[in-house]
CSV table of C-alpha atoms and ligand atoms in Angstrom, one decimal:
chain,number,residue,atom,x,y,z
A,204,UNK,CA,0.0,0.3,-0.2
A,205,UNK,CA,2.8,2.7,0.9
A,206,UNK,CA,4.0,3.3,-2.8
A,207,UNK,CA,-0.1,4.4,-3.7
A,208,UNK,CA,-1.0,8.0,-4.3
A,209,UNK,CA,-4.2,8.6,-3.1
A,210,UNK,CA,-5.9,5.9,-0.4
A,211,UNK,CA,-10.0,5.2,-0.9
A,212,UNK,CA,-12.6,3.8,1.5
A,213,UNK,CA,-15.6,2.4,0.0
A,214,UNK,CA,-18.9,4.0,1.0
A,215,UNK,CA,-19.2,0.9,3.3
A,216,UNK,CA,-16.3,1.9,5.3
A,217,UNK,CA,-17.5,5.3,5.7
A,218,UNK,CA,-18.0,5.8,9.7
A,219,UNK,CA,-21.4,5.7,10.6
A,220,UNK,CA,-20.6,7.6,14.2
A,221,UNK,CA,-19.5,11.0,15.1
A,222,UNK,CA,-16.6,10.9,17.5
A,223,UNK,CA,-17.5,13.1,20.8
A,224,UNK,CA,-13.7,13.8,22.7
A,225,UNK,CA,-15.6,15.8,25.6
A,226,UNK,CA,-15.7,11.9,26.8
A,227,UNK,CA,-12.4,11.6,26.9
A,228,UNK,CA,-11.2,15.0,28.3
A,229,UNK,CA,-9.9,14.5,31.8
A,230,UNK,CA,-10.5,18.6,32.3
A,231,UNK,CA,-13.9,19.2,30.6
A,232,UNK,CA,-14.2,22.4,29.2
A,233,UNK,CA,-16.1,25.1,31.3
A,234,UNK,CA,-19.7,25.5,30.5
A,235,UNK,CA,-21.1,28.7,28.6
A,236,UNK,CA,-22.3,31.7,31.2
A,237,UNK,CA,-25.6,33.9,31.0
A,238,UNK,CA,-24.0,37.1,30.1
A,239,UNK,CA,-26.0,39.1,32.7
A,240,UNK,CA,-26.3,36.5,35.7
A,241,UNK,CA,-22.2,35.1,35.0
A,242,UNK,CA,-24.3,31.4,35.8
A,243,UNK,CA,-23.7,28.5,33.5
A,244,UNK,CA,-26.7,28.1,31.0
A,245,UNK,CA,-28.7,25.1,30.5
A,246,UNK,CA,-29.8,23.9,27.4
A,247,UNK,CA,-33.0,25.8,27.4
A,248,UNK,CA,-30.9,29.1,26.6
A,249,UNK,CA,-30.1,28.1,23.4
A,250,UNK,CA,-33.2,26.8,22.4
A,251,UNK,CA,-34.7,30.3,20.6
A,252,UNK,CA,-31.7,29.6,18.2
A,253,UNK,CA,-30.8,26.0,17.6
A,254,UNK,CA,-33.3,23.5,17.3
A,255,UNK,CA,-33.1,20.7,20.7
A,256,UNK,CA,-31.4,18.0,19.0
A,257,UNK,CA,-28.5,20.3,18.1
A,258,UNK,CA,-28.8,21.6,21.6
A,259,UNK,CA,-28.7,17.9,23.3
A,260,UNK,CA,-25.4,17.3,20.9
A,261,UNK,CA,-24.0,20.5,22.1
A,262,UNK,CA,-24.0,19.7,25.8
A,263,UNK,CA,-23.6,15.6,25.3
A,264,UNK,CA,-20.7,13.6,27.0
A,265,UNK,CA,-21.5,10.6,25.2
A,266,UNK,CA,-18.3,9.0,23.5
A,267,UNK,CA,-20.1,8.4,20.2
A,268,UNK,CA,-23.0,9.7,18.4
A,269,UNK,CA,-25.4,7.4,15.3
A,270,UNK,CA,-25.0,9.6,11.9
A,271,UNK,CA,-28.1,9.3,10.8
A,272,UNK,CA,-29.1,7.5,7.7
A,273,UNK,CA,-30.5,10.5,5.8
A,274,UNK,CA,-27.0,12.4,6.8
A,275,UNK,CA,-25.0,9.3,5.3
A,276,UNK,CA,-26.9,9.3,2.1
A,277,UNK,CA,-26.1,12.9,1.7
A,278,UNK,CA,-22.6,12.5,2.6
A,279,UNK,CA,-22.3,9.7,0.4
A,280,UNK,CA,-22.5,12.5,-2.7
A,281,UNK,CA,-18.8,13.3,-1.8
A,282,UNK,CA,-17.6,10.9,1.0
A,283,UNK,CA,-15.3,8.9,1.9
A,284,UNK,CA,-12.9,11.7,0.6
A,285,UNK,CA,-9.3,10.3,-0.8
A,286,UNK,CA,-6.2,10.6,1.2
A,287,UNK,CA,-3.1,11.3,-0.9
A,288,UNK,CA,0.6,11.0,-0.2
A,289,UNK,CA,2.1,14.2,-1.6
A,290,UNK,CA,5.1,12.7,-2.9
A,291,UNK,CA,5.7,15.6,-5.5
A,292,UNK,CA,5.8,18.1,-2.7
A,293,UNK,CA,7.9,15.9,-0.8
A,294,UNK,CA,10.4,15.6,-3.8
A,295,UNK,CA,10.6,19.6,-4.3
A,296,UNK,CA,11.3,20.1,-0.2
A,297,UNK,CA,13.8,17.2,-0.7
A,298,UNK,CA,12.4,15.8,2.5
A,299,UNK,CA,12.6,12.7,4.6
A,300,UNK,CA,9.4,13.3,5.7
A,301,UNK,CA,6.1,11.4,4.4
A,302,UNK,CA,3.6,14.1,3.8
A,303,UNK,CA,-0.1,13.0,3.6
A,304,UNK,CA,-3.2,15.2,3.1
A,305,UNK,CA,-6.9,14.3,3.4
A,306,UNK,CA,-8.6,15.7,0.5
A,307,UNK,CA,-12.1,17.5,1.8
A,308,UNK,CA,-12.1,19.9,-0.8
A,309,UNK,CA,-14.2,17.6,-3.6
A,310,UNK,CA,-17.4,18.5,-1.5
A,311,UNK,CA,-20.1,20.2,-3.5
A,312,UNK,CA,-19.1,23.7,-1.6
A,313,UNK,CA,-15.5,22.8,-2.2
A,314,UNK,CA,-14.4,22.5,1.6
A,315,UNK,CA,-15.1,20.5,4.8
A,316,UNK,CA,-18.0,22.7,5.8
A,317,UNK,CA,-20.9,20.6,4.1
A,318,UNK,CA,-19.6,17.7,7.0
A,319,UNK,CA,-22.0,19.6,9.3
A,320,UNK,CA,-24.1,22.2,7.1
A,321,UNK,CA,-26.0,18.6,6.1
A,322,UNK,CA,-26.7,17.6,9.6
A,323,UNK,CA,-27.3,20.8,10.8
A,324,UNK,CA,-30.1,21.6,8.2
A,325,UNK,CA,-31.5,18.1,8.8
A,326,UNK,CA,-32.2,18.5,12.3
A,327,UNK,CA,-33.9,21.3,12.0
A,328,UNK,CA,-35.8,19.8,9.1
A,329,UNK,CA,-37.0,17.0,11.5
A,330,UNK,CA,-37.8,19.5,13.7
A,331,UNK,CA,-40.0,21.6,11.4
A,332,UNK,CA,-38.3,24.2,11.1
A,333,UNK,CA,-38.8,26.3,7.4
A,334,UNK,CA,-36.0,29.3,7.7
A,335,UNK,CA,-32.5,29.8,9.3
A,336,UNK,CA,-29.8,32.7,9.4
A,337,UNK,CA,-26.2,32.4,9.3
A,338,UNK,CA,-23.2,34.4,8.5
A,339,UNK,CA,-20.1,33.7,6.1
A,340,UNK,CA,-16.7,35.0,6.3
A,341,UNK,CA,-15.3,33.8,2.6
A,342,UNK,CA,-18.3,32.7,1.8
A,343,UNK,CA,-17.5,28.6,2.3
A,344,UNK,CA,-19.8,28.2,5.3
A,345,UNK,CA,-22.6,29.8,3.6
A,346,UNK,CA,-22.6,28.1,0.4
A,347,UNK,CA,-22.4,24.6,2.1
A,348,UNK,CA,-25.3,25.7,4.4
A,349,UNK,CA,-27.2,27.0,1.2
A,350,UNK,CA,-26.4,23.2,-0.8
A,351,UNK,CA,-28.0,21.8,2.7
A,352,UNK,CA,-30.9,23.9,3.2
A,353,UNK,CA,-32.4,23.6,-0.5
A,354,UNK,CA,-32.0,20.3,-0.4
A,355,UNK,CA,-34.1,19.7,3.2
A,356,UNK,CA,-36.7,22.9,1.9
A,357,UNK,CA,-35.3,25.5,4.3
A,358,UNK,CA,-35.4,29.2,3.0
A,359,UNK,CA,-31.8,30.8,4.0
A,360,UNK,CA,-30.6,33.8,5.0
A,361,UNK,CA,-26.8,34.7,5.0
A,362,UNK,CA,-24.9,37.6,6.2
A,363,UNK,CA,-21.5,37.8,4.3
A,364,UNK,CA,-18.9,39.6,5.9
A,365,UNK,CA,-18.6,43.1,3.7
A,366,UNK,CA,-15.1,42.5,2.3
A,367,UNK,CA,-15.3,38.9,0.8
A,368,UNK,CA,-19.0,39.9,-0.4
A,369,UNK,CA,-16.8,42.8,-2.5
A,370,UNK,CA,-13.7,40.6,-2.7
A,371,UNK,CA,-15.8,36.9,-3.8
A,372,UNK,CA,-18.4,37.6,-5.7
A,373,UNK,CA,-18.7,34.2,-7.0
A,374,UNK,CA,-19.4,32.5,-4.0
A,375,UNK,CA,-22.4,34.5,-3.5
A,376,UNK,CA,-24.1,33.4,-7.1
A,377,UNK,CA,-23.0,29.9,-5.6
A,378,UNK,CA,-24.9,30.5,-2.5
A,379,UNK,CA,-27.8,32.0,-5.1
A,380,UNK,CA,-27.5,28.9,-7.1
A,381,UNK,CA,-28.3,27.2,-4.1
A,382,UNK,CA,-31.8,29.1,-3.0
A,383,UNK,CA,-30.0,31.5,-0.4
A,384,UNK,CA,-30.4,35.2,-0.2
A,385,UNK,CA,-27.1,37.0,0.3
A,386,UNK,CA,-26.6,40.1,2.2
A,387,UNK,CA,-23.2,42.2,2.8
A,388,UNK,CA,-22.1,42.8,6.6
A,389,UNK,CA,-22.5,45.2,8.4
A,390,UNK,CA,-25.9,45.6,6.9
A,391,UNK,CA,-29.1,48.4,7.4
A,392,UNK,CA,-31.5,45.6,8.4
A,393,UNK,CA,-30.3,44.4,12.0
A,394,UNK,CA,-29.8,46.9,15.1
A,395,UNK,CA,-26.4,45.2,15.1
A,396,UNK,CA,-25.1,46.3,11.8
A,397,UNK,CA,-26.5,50.1,12.0
A,398,UNK,CA,-24.9,50.7,15.0
A,399,UNK,CA,-21.9,49.3,13.2
A,400,UNK,CA,-22.9,51.6,9.8
A,401,UNK,CA,-23.0,54.6,12.3
A,402,UNK,CA,-19.8,54.3,14.3
A,403,UNK,CA,-17.6,53.0,10.5
A,404,UNK,CA,-19.6,53.4,7.4
A,405,UNK,CA,-16.9,51.9,5.8
A,406,UNK,CA,-16.3,48.8,8.0
A,407,UNK,CA,-15.1,45.9,6.6
A,408,UNK,CA,-17.3,44.0,8.6
A,409,UNK,CA,-15.9,40.7,10.3
A,410,UNK,CA,-17.2,37.2,11.5
A,411,UNK,CA,-18.0,38.6,14.9
A,412,UNK,CA,-20.5,41.2,13.3
A,413,UNK,CA,-22.0,39.3,11.0
A,414,UNK,CA,-23.0,36.5,14.0
A,415,UNK,CA,-24.6,39.1,15.4
A,416,UNK,CA,-26.8,40.0,12.7
A,417,UNK,CA,-27.5,36.8,12.2
A,418,UNK,CA,-28.4,36.0,15.6
A,419,UNK,CA,-30.4,39.2,16.0
A,420,UNK,CA,-32.7,37.8,12.9
A,421,UNK,CA,-33.0,34.3,14.6
A,422,UNK,CA,-34.0,35.6,17.7
A,423,UNK,CA,-36.1,38.2,17.3
A,424,UNK,CA,-38.4,35.2,14.9
A,425,UNK,CA,-39.7,32.1,16.6
A,426,UNK,CA,-39.9,30.7,13.2
A,427,UNK,CA,-36.3,31.1,12.1
A,428,UNK,CA,-33.5,29.2,13.6
A,429,UNK,CA,-29.7,30.5,13.3
A,430,UNK,CA,-26.7,28.3,12.3
A,431,UNK,CA,-23.0,28.5,13.2
A,432,UNK,CA,-20.3,27.0,10.9
A,433,UNK,CA,-17.6,26.7,13.6
A,434,UNK,CA,-16.5,26.8,17.2
A,435,UNK,CA,-19.4,25.1,18.9
A,436,UNK,CA,-19.2,21.5,20.3
A,437,UNK,CA,-21.9,19.8,18.1
A,438,UNK,CA,-20.3,21.5,14.9
A,439,UNK,CA,-16.8,20.3,16.2
A,440,UNK,CA,-18.3,16.6,16.9
A,441,UNK,CA,-19.8,16.5,12.8
A,442,UNK,CA,-16.3,17.0,11.7
A,443,UNK,CA,-15.0,14.3,13.3
A,444,UNK,CA,-16.0,12.1,10.4
A,445,UNK,CA,-12.5,13.7,8.4
A,446,UNK,CA,-10.3,12.1,11.2
A,447,UNK,CA,-12.0,8.8,12.1
A,448,UNK,CA,-12.1,7.8,7.9
A,449,UNK,CA,-8.0,9.6,8.2
A,450,UNK,CA,-7.1,6.9,10.9
A,451,UNK,CA,-8.4,3.8,8.6
A,452,UNK,CA,-7.3,5.5,5.7
A,453,UNK,CA,-3.5,6.1,7.1
A,454,UNK,CA,-3.8,2.2,8.4
A,455,UNK,CA,-3.8,1.2,5.4
A,456,UNK,CA,-0.8,3.3,4.5
A,457,UNK,CA,1.1,1.2,7.4
A,458,UNK,CA,2.3,4.8,8.3
A,459,UNK,CA,0.8,6.6,12.0
A,460,UNK,CA,1.4,10.3,11.7
A,461,UNK,CA,3.6,12.0,14.2
A,462,UNK,CA,2.3,15.3,13.5
A,463,UNK,CA,-1.2,16.4,12.2
A,464,UNK,CA,-1.9,20.2,11.2
A,465,UNK,CA,-5.1,22.0,10.2
A,466,UNK,CA,-5.6,25.5,9.5
A,467,UNK,CA,-8.0,27.4,12.3
A,468,UNK,CA,-10.7,29.8,12.2
A,469,UNK,CA,-13.1,28.7,14.4
A,470,UNK,CA,-11.7,25.3,15.0
A,471,UNK,CA,-13.4,22.9,13.4
A,472,UNK,CA,-11.4,21.0,10.9
A,473,UNK,CA,-8.8,21.2,13.1
A,474,UNK,CA,-10.9,19.4,15.7
A,475,UNK,CA,-12.2,17.2,12.8
A,476,UNK,CA,-9.0,15.8,11.5
A,477,UNK,CA,-7.4,15.5,15.0
A,478,UNK,CA,-9.8,14.4,17.7
A,479,UNK,CA,-9.9,10.9,16.8
A,480,UNK,CA,-5.7,10.5,16.5
A,481,UNK,CA,-6.4,12.8,19.9
A,482,UNK,CA,-8.3,10.1,21.5
A,483,UNK,CA,-5.2,7.6,21.1
A,484,UNK,CA,-2.7,10.2,22.7
A,485,UNK,CA,-4.9,10.4,25.6
A,486,UNK,CA,-6.4,6.9,26.2
A,487,UNK,CA,-3.4,4.9,24.6
A,488,UNK,CA,0.0,7.1,25.2
A,489,UNK,CA,0.4,8.2,21.5
A,490,UNK,CA,2.8,11.0,21.2
A,491,UNK,CA,1.5,12.6,18.0
A,492,UNK,CA,1.8,16.4,18.1
A,493,UNK,CA,-1.4,17.8,16.7
A,494,UNK,CA,-0.9,21.6,15.1
A,495,UNK,CA,-3.4,24.8,14.7
A,496,UNK,CA,-2.3,27.2,12.3
A,497,UNK,CA,-3.6,30.5,12.5
A,498,UNK,CA,-3.0,34.1,10.6
A,499,UNK,CA,-0.2,36.6,11.9
A,500,UNK,CA,-3.1,38.5,11.9
A,501,UNK,CA,-5.7,37.1,13.8
A,502,UNK,CA,-3.4,35.2,16.4
A,503,UNK,CA,-6.1,34.2,19.6
A,504,UNK,CA,-4.2,31.2,20.0
A,505,UNK,CA,-0.3,31.9,20.0
A,506,UNK,CA,-1.3,35.9,21.3
A,507,UNK,CA,-4.6,35.7,23.0
A,508,UNK,CA,-6.1,35.0,26.2
A,509,UNK,CA,-7.7,32.4,27.7
A,510,UNK,CA,-11.0,33.7,29.3
A,511,UNK,CA,-14.9,33.9,28.6
A,512,UNK,CA,-15.6,36.0,26.0
A,513,UNK,CA,-18.8,36.5,23.9
A,514,UNK,CA,-18.8,34.7,20.0
A,515,UNK,CA,-20.2,37.6,18.5
A,516,UNK,CA,-19.5,41.4,18.3
A,517,UNK,CA,-22.4,43.0,19.6
A,518,UNK,CA,-22.1,40.5,22.4
A,519,UNK,CA,-25.6,38.5,22.0
A,520,UNK,CA,-24.1,34.8,22.3
A,521,UNK,CA,-23.3,33.3,26.1
A,522,UNK,CA,-20.2,33.9,27.2
A,523,UNK,CA,-17.7,30.8,26.2
A,524,UNK,CA,-14.5,30.1,27.6
A,525,UNK,CA,-12.4,30.5,24.8
A,526,UNK,CA,-8.8,31.8,23.5
A,527,UNK,CA,-9.6,35.6,22.2
A,528,UNK,CA,-8.5,38.6,21.3
A,529,UNK,CA,-11.1,40.3,22.1
A,530,UNK,CA,-14.8,39.9,20.5
A,531,UNK,CA,-14.4,43.9,19.3
A,532,UNK,CA,-11.2,42.7,17.7
A,533,UNK,CA,-11.4,43.6,14.1
A,534,UNK,CA,-8.7,42.0,11.5
A,535,UNK,CA,-6.5,43.1,8.7
A,536,UNK,CA,-8.5,42.3,5.8
A,537,UNK,CA,-6.5,39.3,4.5
A,538,UNK,CA,-7.3,36.8,2.1
A,539,UNK,CA,-8.3,33.8,4.4
A,540,UNK,CA,-11.5,35.3,5.4
A,541,UNK,CA,-12.3,32.1,7.1
A,542,UNK,CA,-9.7,32.3,9.7
A,543,UNK,CA,-10.6,36.3,10.7
A,544,UNK,CA,-12.5,34.9,13.8
A,545,UNK,CA,-11.7,36.6,17.4
A,546,UNK,CA,-12.0,33.4,19.4
A,547,UNK,CA,-11.9,29.6,19.3
A,548,UNK,CA,-14.4,27.0,20.5
A,549,UNK,CA,-14.5,25.6,24.2
A,550,UNK,CA,-13.1,22.5,23.8
A,551,UNK,CA,-10.1,23.4,21.6
A,552,UNK,CA,-9.4,26.5,24.0
A,553,UNK,CA,-9.2,23.7,26.7
A,554,UNK,CA,-6.9,21.2,25.1
A,555,UNK,CA,-4.7,23.8,24.1
A,556,UNK,CA,-4.6,25.2,27.7
A,557,UNK,CA,-3.8,21.5,28.6
A,558,UNK,CA,-1.2,21.3,26.0
A,559,UNK,CA,-2.6,18.6,24.5
A,560,UNK,CA,-2.9,20.7,20.9
A,561,UNK,CA,-0.3,23.1,20.0
A,562,UNK,CA,-0.6,26.6,17.8
A,563,UNK,CA,1.3,28.3,15.3
A,564,UNK,CA,0.9,31.6,13.5
A,565,UNK,CA,1.9,32.4,9.7
A,566,UNK,CA,1.8,35.3,7.9
A,567,UNK,CA,0.1,35.8,4.8
A,568,UNK,CA,2.8,35.8,2.2
A,569,UNK,CA,4.4,32.9,3.7
A,570,UNK,CA,1.0,30.7,3.1
A,571,UNK,CA,0.7,32.2,-0.6
A,572,UNK,CA,4.2,31.0,-0.9
A,573,UNK,CA,3.1,27.4,0.5
A,574,UNK,CA,-0.4,27.4,-1.4
A,575,UNK,CA,1.6,28.2,-5.2
A,576,UNK,CA,4.4,25.4,-4.3
A,577,UNK,CA,1.4,23.3,-3.6
A,578,UNK,CA,-0.7,23.8,-6.7
A,579,UNK,CA,2.4,23.4,-8.9
A,580,UNK,CA,3.1,20.2,-7.3
A,581,UNK,CA,0.3,18.4,-6.2
A,582,UNK,CA,-1.9,20.0,-8.9
A,583,UNK,CA,-4.7,21.7,-6.2
A,584,UNK,CA,-5.1,25.3,-5.8
A,585,UNK,CA,-5.8,25.4,-1.8
A,586,UNK,CA,-8.2,27.6,-0.3
A,587,UNK,CA,-6.1,30.7,1.2
A,588,UNK,CA,-7.3,29.2,4.8
A,589,UNK,CA,-5.8,26.1,3.6
A,590,UNK,CA,-2.7,27.2,2.9
A,591,UNK,CA,-1.6,28.0,6.6
A,592,UNK,CA,-1.7,24.8,7.1
A,593,UNK,CA,0.1,23.8,4.4
A,594,UNK,CA,2.7,26.7,5.0
A,595,UNK,CA,3.3,25.0,8.4
A,596,UNK,CA,3.0,21.2,7.0
A,597,UNK,CA,6.3,22.3,4.7
A,598,UNK,CA,8.2,23.8,8.2
A,599,UNK,CA,7.9,20.9,9.6
A,600,UNK,CA,8.9,18.6,6.2
A,601,UNK,CA,12.0,21.3,6.3
A,602,UNK,CA,12.7,20.6,10.0
A,603,UNK,CA,12.3,16.6,9.4
A,604,UNK,CA,15.2,17.4,6.9
A,605,UNK,CA,17.3,19.4,9.1
A,606,UNK,CA,17.2,16.3,12.1
A,607,UNK,CA,17.4,13.7,8.8
A,608,UNK,CA,14.1,12.1,10.5
A,609,UNK,CA,11.4,10.5,8.3
A,610,UNK,CA,8.5,11.9,10.6
A,611,UNK,CA,5.1,11.0,9.2
A,612,UNK,CA,3.0,14.2,8.4
A,613,UNK,CA,-0.6,14.5,7.7
A,614,UNK,CA,-2.8,17.4,7.3
A,615,UNK,CA,-6.3,18.3,6.4
A,616,UNK,CA,-6.8,20.0,2.9
A,617,UNK,CA,-9.5,21.6,4.3
A,618,UNK,CA,-10.9,23.5,0.6
A,619,UNK,CA,-10.0,24.2,-2.8
A,620,UNK,CA,-9.3,28.2,-4.0
A,621,UNK,CA,-11.0,27.6,-7.5
A,622,UNK,CA,-13.5,30.3,-6.1
A,623,UNK,CA,-10.6,32.7,-4.7
A,624,UNK,CA,-8.6,32.9,-7.5
A,625,UNK,CA,-8.6,36.8,-7.1
A,626,UNK,CA,-6.4,36.8,-4.1
A,627,UNK,CA,-3.8,34.8,-6.0
A,628,UNK,CA,-4.2,36.8,-8.5
A,629,UNK,CA,-3.1,40.3,-6.1
A,630,UNK,CA,-0.4,38.0,-4.8
A,631,UNK,CA,1.0,37.4,-8.7
A,632,UNK,CA,0.8,41.2,-9.0
A,633,UNK,CA,2.8,41.9,-5.4
A,634,UNK,CA,0.0,43.6,-4.2
A,635,UNK,CA,-0.2,41.2,-1.0
A,636,UNK,CA,1.4,42.2,2.5
A,637,UNK,CA,2.1,41.0,6.0
A,638,UNK,CA,0.3,41.9,8.3
A,639,UNK,CA,1.1,41.3,12.3
A,640,UNK,CA,-0.7,43.2,14.9
A,641,UNK,CA,1.4,44.8,17.4
A,642,UNK,CA,1.5,43.7,21.6
A,643,UNK,CA,-0.6,47.0,22.0
A,644,UNK,CA,-3.5,46.3,19.9
A,645,UNK,CA,-3.8,42.9,21.3
A,646,UNK,CA,-4.1,44.6,25.0
A,647,UNK,CA,-6.3,47.4,23.6
A,648,UNK,CA,-8.5,45.1,22.7
A,649,UNK,CA,-8.7,42.6,25.6
A,650,UNK,CA,-8.8,45.2,28.2
A,651,UNK,CA,-12.2,46.1,27.3
A,652,UNK,CA,-13.1,42.7,27.7
A,653,UNK,CA,-14.8,42.0,31.6
A,654,UNK,CA,-12.8,39.6,33.6
A,655,UNK,CA,-15.4,36.6,34.5
A,656,UNK,CA,-12.7,33.6,35.4
B,27,LIG,C1,-14.1,27.8,6.9
B,27,LIG,C2,-13.0,27.2,6.8
B,27,LIG,C3,-11.8,27.0,7.5
B,27,LIG,C4,-11.9,27.6,9.1
B,27,LIG,O1,-13.0,27.2,9.9
B,27,LIG,P1,-12.6,26.3,10.9
B,27,LIG,O2,-14.1,25.9,11.7
B,27,LIG,O3,-11.6,26.8,11.6
B,27,LIG,O4,-12.0,24.8,10.3
B,27,LIG,C5,-10.6,27.1,6.8
B,27,LIG,N1,-10.5,26.4,5.6
B,27,LIG,C6,-11.5,26.7,5.0
B,27,LIG,C7,-11.8,26.3,3.3
B,27,LIG,C8,-12.8,27.5,5.2
B,27,LIG,O5,-13.9,27.0,4.3
C-alpha cells in the first residue's frame, strides 16, 4: 500500500458515528455563562437559536453519536474523501518526511463545511423549521449551508462579511444558485449592523459582526433558527468524520502520523482531523503532535488570552471560555476570510490550555508561497485558509530534513481555492502584504473585556 498516491475507502467503510472528545477529556471544557447573571446556562437558554437535537449534541458527554441515515446518504455524494500522499511536494522539499493530506476539497461546496451543514439542516428540518439565518466569511460556510438547506426545503438568509462579499462575488452566485439570499454585513437590516455602520460607515465587516446580525434575526423570530459553521461543540463533533476516515486510511498505508496539522478559524476542521488521533494520545499514550495554524494577523491561539468572551461582536451570544483577542477585535482584511475570527471553541481552547495541542501563526505571504508550491507540485489550488496548514506542513518537513528524520506528517486539505482566484491574482501582482498586529493593539482589545474567570 505504501506506494499508493491515493488511499480510498469505499462507501461501506464510511464511519456511521461521530466521535465526541468530551467523553475522553480529563479537564472538561468550562460551561457557557449567561452574560447577565454570569451563571452557567442550561440547554434551554439556547432553544431560541437552535433545534433541541443539536443542543443535546452541544452538551453531550457520550463518546459516540450515530450519524442519521439521511445524513449518511447525502455524505455519500462525495464521502469518503481520499487521503493523498504528496510525493511531488516531498520531492520539491527534498525531505525525508512522508507528507499525506486528507482532501476535503472534493465536497459540493469545495471544503469540509458541508460535513456539518448537512446534519444541521437535517435536524432543523426534522423539527419543522422552514427558515434559517447564518453568517459567512469567505463564503465557504454560506455556500455549504445553502446547499444543505435547499435539499431540506429550508429558506436561508446569509450575512456575508462585506470585504469578502466585494472580493468574492462568485461565492455569492453559488449561494444564490443553491437558493439562498445573501446580504453584505454590516447591513441596515439589524440593530447590530446599523450600530456598526453609524460608527464606521466603511467597516469591512468581520465574522463577529455578521454573527451578531444573523443571531439577532433568528432571536427576534420564533420560526427562524440560526446556524453556526464552526466554534460550537456540535459543529466540531460533525467534523470528526474527517479524522475517523483518515485514521482508517492511515492504517492502510502502514504509517501513523507523528504530526497532524490543520488551519484554524474557529477550530472545526482542526478538530475534525485531529480529535480521533488525539483520542489515542489520551487513551493509548500515542505522542502525535497536533498543530493548529492561524494567521499572524488574527493570532488568538498564539497571542490571545484564555478567558470568557462573547462569540459575536454585539455580545448577543452566551459567554464562552476561549482563547480570544476580544470580541471587538476586527482583524486586517487578509484573504483567508475563514480565519478572521476573534476567538476559538471551548473544547479546543481547553485542549490548548492543557497543552494537548499546539498552535503556530503564519504570515500571509508565507501562506501564498506555500499554496503556490502546492498547486505546482500536487496540482490542486488550495483555499487561502488551507494554505496556512500547508505552510506549517512545509515548515515541519524542513525541520524533518534538518534532523534527518522520516517523520509522517498528515494535514487537512480543508478546501480548494478555485473561487478565490482573485487572491492569487493579487499575490502574483505583488499587492499582498504581511500584517502582524502589535502587542499594544491586542492589549487594547483585551482590556475592553470584563474579567469573569
Ligand atoms: C471555514 C474554513 C476554514 C476555517 O474554519 P474552521 O472552523 O476553523 O475549520 C478553513 N478552511 C476552509 C477552506 C474553510 O472554508
